[in-house]
mmCIF file of N, CA and C in Angstrom:
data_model
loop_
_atom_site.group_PDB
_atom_site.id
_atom_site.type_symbol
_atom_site.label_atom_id
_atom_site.label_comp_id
_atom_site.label_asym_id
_atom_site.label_seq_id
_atom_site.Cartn_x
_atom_site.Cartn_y
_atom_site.Cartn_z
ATOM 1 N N UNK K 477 47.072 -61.554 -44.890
ATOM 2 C CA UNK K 477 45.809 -62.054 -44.309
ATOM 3 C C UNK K 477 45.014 -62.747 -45.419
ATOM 4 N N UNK K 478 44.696 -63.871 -44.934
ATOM 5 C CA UNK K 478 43.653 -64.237 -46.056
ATOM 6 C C UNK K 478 42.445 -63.759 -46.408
ATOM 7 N N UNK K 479 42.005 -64.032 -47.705
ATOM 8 C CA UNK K 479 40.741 -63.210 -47.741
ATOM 9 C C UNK K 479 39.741 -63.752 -46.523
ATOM 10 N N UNK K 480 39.541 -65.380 -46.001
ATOM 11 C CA UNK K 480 38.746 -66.212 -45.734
ATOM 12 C C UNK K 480 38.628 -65.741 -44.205
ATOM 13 N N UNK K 481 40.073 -65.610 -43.570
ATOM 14 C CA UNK K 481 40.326 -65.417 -42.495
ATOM 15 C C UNK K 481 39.813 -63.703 -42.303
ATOM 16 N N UNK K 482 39.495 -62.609 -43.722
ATOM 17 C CA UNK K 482 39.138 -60.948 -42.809
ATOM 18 C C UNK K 482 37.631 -61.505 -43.101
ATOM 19 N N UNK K 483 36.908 -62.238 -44.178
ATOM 20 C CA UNK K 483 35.597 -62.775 -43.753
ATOM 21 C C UNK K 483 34.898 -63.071 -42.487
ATOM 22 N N UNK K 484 35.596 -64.375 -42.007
ATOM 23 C CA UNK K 484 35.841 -64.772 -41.159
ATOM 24 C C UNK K 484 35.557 -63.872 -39.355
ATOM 25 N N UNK K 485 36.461 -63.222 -39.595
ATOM 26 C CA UNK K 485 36.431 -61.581 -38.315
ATOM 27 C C UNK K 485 35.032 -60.969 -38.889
ATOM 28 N N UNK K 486 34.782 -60.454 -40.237
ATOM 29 C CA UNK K 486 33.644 -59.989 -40.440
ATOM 30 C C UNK K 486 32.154 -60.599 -39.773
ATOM 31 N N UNK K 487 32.441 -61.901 -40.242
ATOM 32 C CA UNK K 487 31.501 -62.757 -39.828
ATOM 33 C C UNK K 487 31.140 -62.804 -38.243
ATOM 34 N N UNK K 488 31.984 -62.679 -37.273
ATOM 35 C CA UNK K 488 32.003 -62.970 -35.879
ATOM 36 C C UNK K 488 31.709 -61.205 -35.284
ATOM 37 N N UNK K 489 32.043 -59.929 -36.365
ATOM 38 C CA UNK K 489 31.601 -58.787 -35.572
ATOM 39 C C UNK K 489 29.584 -58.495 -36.358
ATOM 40 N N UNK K 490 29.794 -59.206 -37.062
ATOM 41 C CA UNK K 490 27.889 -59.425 -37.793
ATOM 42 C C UNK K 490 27.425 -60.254 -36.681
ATOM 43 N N UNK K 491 27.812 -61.470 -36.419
ATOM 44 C CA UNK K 491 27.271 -61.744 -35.305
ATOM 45 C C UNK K 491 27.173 -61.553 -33.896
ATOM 46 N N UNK K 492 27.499 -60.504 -33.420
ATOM 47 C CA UNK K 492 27.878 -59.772 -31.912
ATOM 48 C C UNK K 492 26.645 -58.483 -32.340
ATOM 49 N N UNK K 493 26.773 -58.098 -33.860
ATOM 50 C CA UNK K 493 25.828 -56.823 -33.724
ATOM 51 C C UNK K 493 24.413 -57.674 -33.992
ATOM 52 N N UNK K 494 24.336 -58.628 -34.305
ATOM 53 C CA UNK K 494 23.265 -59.258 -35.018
ATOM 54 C C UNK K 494 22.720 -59.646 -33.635
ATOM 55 N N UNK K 495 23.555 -60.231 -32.313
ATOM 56 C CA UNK K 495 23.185 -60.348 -30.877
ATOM 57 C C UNK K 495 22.348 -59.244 -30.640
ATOM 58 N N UNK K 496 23.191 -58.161 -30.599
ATOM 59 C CA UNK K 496 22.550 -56.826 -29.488
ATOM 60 C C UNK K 496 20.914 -56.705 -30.501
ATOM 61 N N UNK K 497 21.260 -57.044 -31.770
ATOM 62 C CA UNK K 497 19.758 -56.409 -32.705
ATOM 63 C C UNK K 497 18.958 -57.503 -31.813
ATOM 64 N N UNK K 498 19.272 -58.324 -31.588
ATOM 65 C CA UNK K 498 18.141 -59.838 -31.191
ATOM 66 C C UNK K 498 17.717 -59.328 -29.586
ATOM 67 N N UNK K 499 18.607 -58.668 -28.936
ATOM 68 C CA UNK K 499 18.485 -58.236 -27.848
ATOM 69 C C UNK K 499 17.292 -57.281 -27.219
ATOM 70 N N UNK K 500 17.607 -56.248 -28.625
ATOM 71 C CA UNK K 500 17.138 -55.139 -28.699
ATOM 72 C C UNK K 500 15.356 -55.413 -29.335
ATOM 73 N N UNK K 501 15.620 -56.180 -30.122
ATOM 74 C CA UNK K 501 14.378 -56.117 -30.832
ATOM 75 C C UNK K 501 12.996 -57.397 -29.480
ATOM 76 N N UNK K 502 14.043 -58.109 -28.521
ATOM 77 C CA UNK K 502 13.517 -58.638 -27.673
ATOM 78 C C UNK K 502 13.123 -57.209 -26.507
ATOM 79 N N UNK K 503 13.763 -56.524 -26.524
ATOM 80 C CA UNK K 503 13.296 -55.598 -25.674
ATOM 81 C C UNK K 503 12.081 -54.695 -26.004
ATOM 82 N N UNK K 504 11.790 -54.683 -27.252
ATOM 83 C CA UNK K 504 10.947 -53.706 -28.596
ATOM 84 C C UNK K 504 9.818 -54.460 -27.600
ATOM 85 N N UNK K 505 10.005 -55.579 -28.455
ATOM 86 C CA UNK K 505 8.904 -56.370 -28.426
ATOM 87 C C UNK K 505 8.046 -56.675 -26.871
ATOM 88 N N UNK K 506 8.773 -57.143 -25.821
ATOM 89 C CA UNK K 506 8.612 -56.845 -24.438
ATOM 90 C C UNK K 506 7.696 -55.280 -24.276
ATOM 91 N N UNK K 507 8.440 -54.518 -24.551
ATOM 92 C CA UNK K 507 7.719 -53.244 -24.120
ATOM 93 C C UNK K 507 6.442 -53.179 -25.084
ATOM 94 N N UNK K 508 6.399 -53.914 -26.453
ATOM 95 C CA UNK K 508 4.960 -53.526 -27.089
ATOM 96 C C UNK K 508 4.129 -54.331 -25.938
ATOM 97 N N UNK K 509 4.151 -55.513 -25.352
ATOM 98 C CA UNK K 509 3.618 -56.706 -24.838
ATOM 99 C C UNK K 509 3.138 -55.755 -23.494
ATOM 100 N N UNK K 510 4.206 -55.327 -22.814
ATOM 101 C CA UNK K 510 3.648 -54.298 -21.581
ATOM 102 C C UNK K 510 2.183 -53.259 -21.898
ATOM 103 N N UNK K 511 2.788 -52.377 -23.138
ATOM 104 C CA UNK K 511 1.618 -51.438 -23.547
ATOM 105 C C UNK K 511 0.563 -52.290 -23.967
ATOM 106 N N UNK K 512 0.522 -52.985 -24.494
ATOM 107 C CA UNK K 512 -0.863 -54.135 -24.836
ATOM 108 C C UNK K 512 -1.541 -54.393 -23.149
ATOM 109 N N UNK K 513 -0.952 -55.274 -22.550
ATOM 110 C CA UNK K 513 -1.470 -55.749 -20.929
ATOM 111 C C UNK K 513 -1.675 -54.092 -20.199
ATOM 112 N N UNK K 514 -1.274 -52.981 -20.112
ATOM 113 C CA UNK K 514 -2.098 -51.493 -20.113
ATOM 114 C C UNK K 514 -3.164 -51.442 -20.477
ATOM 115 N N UNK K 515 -2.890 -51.882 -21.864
ATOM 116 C CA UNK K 515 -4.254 -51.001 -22.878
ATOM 117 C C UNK K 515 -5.258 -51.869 -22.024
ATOM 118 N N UNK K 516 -5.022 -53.117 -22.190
ATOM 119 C CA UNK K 516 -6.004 -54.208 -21.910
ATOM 120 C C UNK K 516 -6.946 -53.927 -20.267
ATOM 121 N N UNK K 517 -5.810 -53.279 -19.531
ATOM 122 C CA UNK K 517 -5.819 -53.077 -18.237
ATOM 123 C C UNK K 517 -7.023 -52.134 -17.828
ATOM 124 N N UNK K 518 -6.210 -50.660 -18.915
ATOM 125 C CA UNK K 518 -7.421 -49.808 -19.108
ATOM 126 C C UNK K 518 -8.400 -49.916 -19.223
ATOM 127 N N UNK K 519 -8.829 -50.876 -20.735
ATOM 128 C CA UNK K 519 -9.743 -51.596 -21.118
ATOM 129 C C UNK K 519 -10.533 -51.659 -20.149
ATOM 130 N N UNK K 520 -9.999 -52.638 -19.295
ATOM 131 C CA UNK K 520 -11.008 -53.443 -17.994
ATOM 132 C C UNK K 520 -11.348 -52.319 -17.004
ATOM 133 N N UNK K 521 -10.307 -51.323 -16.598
ATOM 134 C CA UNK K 521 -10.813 -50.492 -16.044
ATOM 135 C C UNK K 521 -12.295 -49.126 -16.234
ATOM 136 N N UNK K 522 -12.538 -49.147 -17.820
ATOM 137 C CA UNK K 522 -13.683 -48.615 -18.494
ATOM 138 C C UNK K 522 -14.375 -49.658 -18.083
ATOM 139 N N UNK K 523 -14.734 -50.988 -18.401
ATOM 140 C CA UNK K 523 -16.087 -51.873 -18.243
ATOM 141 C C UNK K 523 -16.649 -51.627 -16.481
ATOM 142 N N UNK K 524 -15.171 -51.495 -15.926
ATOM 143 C CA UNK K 524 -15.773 -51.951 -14.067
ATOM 144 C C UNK K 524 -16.554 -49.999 -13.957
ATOM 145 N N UNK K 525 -15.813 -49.215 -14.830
ATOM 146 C CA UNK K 525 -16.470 -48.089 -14.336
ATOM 147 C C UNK K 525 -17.892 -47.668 -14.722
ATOM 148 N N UNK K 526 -18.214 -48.420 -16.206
ATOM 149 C CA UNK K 526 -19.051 -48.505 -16.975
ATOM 150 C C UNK K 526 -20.645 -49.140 -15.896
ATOM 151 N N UNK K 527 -19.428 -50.073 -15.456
ATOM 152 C CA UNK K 527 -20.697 -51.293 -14.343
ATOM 153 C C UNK K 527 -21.163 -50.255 -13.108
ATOM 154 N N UNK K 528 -19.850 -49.631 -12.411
ATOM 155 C CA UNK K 528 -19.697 -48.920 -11.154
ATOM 156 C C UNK K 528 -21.028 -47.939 -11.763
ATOM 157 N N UNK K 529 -21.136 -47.206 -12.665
ATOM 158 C CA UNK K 529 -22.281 -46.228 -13.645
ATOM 159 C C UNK K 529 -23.724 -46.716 -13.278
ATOM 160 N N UNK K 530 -23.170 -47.942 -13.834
ATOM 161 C CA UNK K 530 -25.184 -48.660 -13.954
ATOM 162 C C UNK K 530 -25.416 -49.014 -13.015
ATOM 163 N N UNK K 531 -24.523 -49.681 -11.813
ATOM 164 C CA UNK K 531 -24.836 -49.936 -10.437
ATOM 165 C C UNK K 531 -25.259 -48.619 -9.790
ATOM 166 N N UNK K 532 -24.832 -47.781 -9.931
ATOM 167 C CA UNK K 532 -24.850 -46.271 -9.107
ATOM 168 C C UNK K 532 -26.615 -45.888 -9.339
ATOM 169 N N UNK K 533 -26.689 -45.853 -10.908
ATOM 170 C CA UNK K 533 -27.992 -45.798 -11.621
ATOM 171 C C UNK K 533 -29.279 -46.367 -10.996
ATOM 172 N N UNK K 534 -28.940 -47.626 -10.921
ATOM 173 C CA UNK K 534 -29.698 -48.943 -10.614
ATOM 174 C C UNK K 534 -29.967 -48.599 -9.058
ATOM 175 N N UNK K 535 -29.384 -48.103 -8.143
ATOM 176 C CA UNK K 535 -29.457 -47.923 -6.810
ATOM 177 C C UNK K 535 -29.926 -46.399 -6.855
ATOM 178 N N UNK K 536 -30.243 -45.347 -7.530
ATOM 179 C CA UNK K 536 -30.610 -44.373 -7.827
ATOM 180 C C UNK K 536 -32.005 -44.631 -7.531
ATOM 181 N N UNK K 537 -32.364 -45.941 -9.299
ATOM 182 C CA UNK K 537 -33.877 -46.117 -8.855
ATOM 183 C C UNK K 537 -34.689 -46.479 -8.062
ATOM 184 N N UNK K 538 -33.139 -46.970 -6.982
ATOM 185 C CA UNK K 538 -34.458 -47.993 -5.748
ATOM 186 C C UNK K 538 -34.202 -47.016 -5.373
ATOM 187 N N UNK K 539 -33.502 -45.900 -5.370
ATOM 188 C CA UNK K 539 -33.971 -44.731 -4.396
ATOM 189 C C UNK K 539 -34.861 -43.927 -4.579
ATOM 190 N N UNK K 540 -35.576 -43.883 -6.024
ATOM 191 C CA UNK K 540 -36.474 -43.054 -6.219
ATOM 192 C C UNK K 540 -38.011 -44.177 -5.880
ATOM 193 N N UNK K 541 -37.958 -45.550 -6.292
ATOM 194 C CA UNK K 541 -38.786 -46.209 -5.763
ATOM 195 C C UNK K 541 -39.310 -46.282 -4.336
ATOM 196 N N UNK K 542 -37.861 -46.366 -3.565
ATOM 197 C CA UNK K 542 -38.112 -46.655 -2.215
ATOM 198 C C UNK K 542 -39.197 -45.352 -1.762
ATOM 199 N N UNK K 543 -38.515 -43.879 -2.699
ATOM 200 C CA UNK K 543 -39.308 -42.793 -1.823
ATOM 201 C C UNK K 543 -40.957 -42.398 -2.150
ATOM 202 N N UNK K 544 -41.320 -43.088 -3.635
ATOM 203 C CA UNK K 544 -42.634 -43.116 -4.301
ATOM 204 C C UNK K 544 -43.015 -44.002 -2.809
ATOM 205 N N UNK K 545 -42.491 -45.289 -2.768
ATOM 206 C CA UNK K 545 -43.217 -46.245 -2.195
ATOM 207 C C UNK K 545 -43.500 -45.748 -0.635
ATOM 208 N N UNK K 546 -42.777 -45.033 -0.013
ATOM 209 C CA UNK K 546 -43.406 -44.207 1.064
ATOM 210 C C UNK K 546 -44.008 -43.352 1.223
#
């Protein structure tokens, strides 16, 4: 066997594992991208509850207004 030619085979099973790493590290990366659009998700879900809070609040006081005012 030549040396060039067990290179050669070397070279073509580096690139099959060097695939699945490209594969894999596309999948890494995908799933960080998911947990980010979550976090983000969450995120948004604190501000609307934050709002849902001060709206609740805010309608509290016209309820305490409305009942002064009668």
């Amino acid at each position: 066997l030549h040396p060039y030619e067990s290179l050669r085979s070397y070279d073509r099973q580096y690139d099959s594992s060097d695939r699945f790493h490209d594969h894999h590290r596309f999948l890494v990366e995908v799933g960080i991208m998911v947990s980010q659009l979550g976090i983000m998700a969450g995120g948004v879900g604190i501000v609307g509850l934050q709002h849902g809070i001060v709206a609740s609040e805010g309608s509290n006081a016209a309820g305490v207004v409305g009942i002064i005012a009668s």
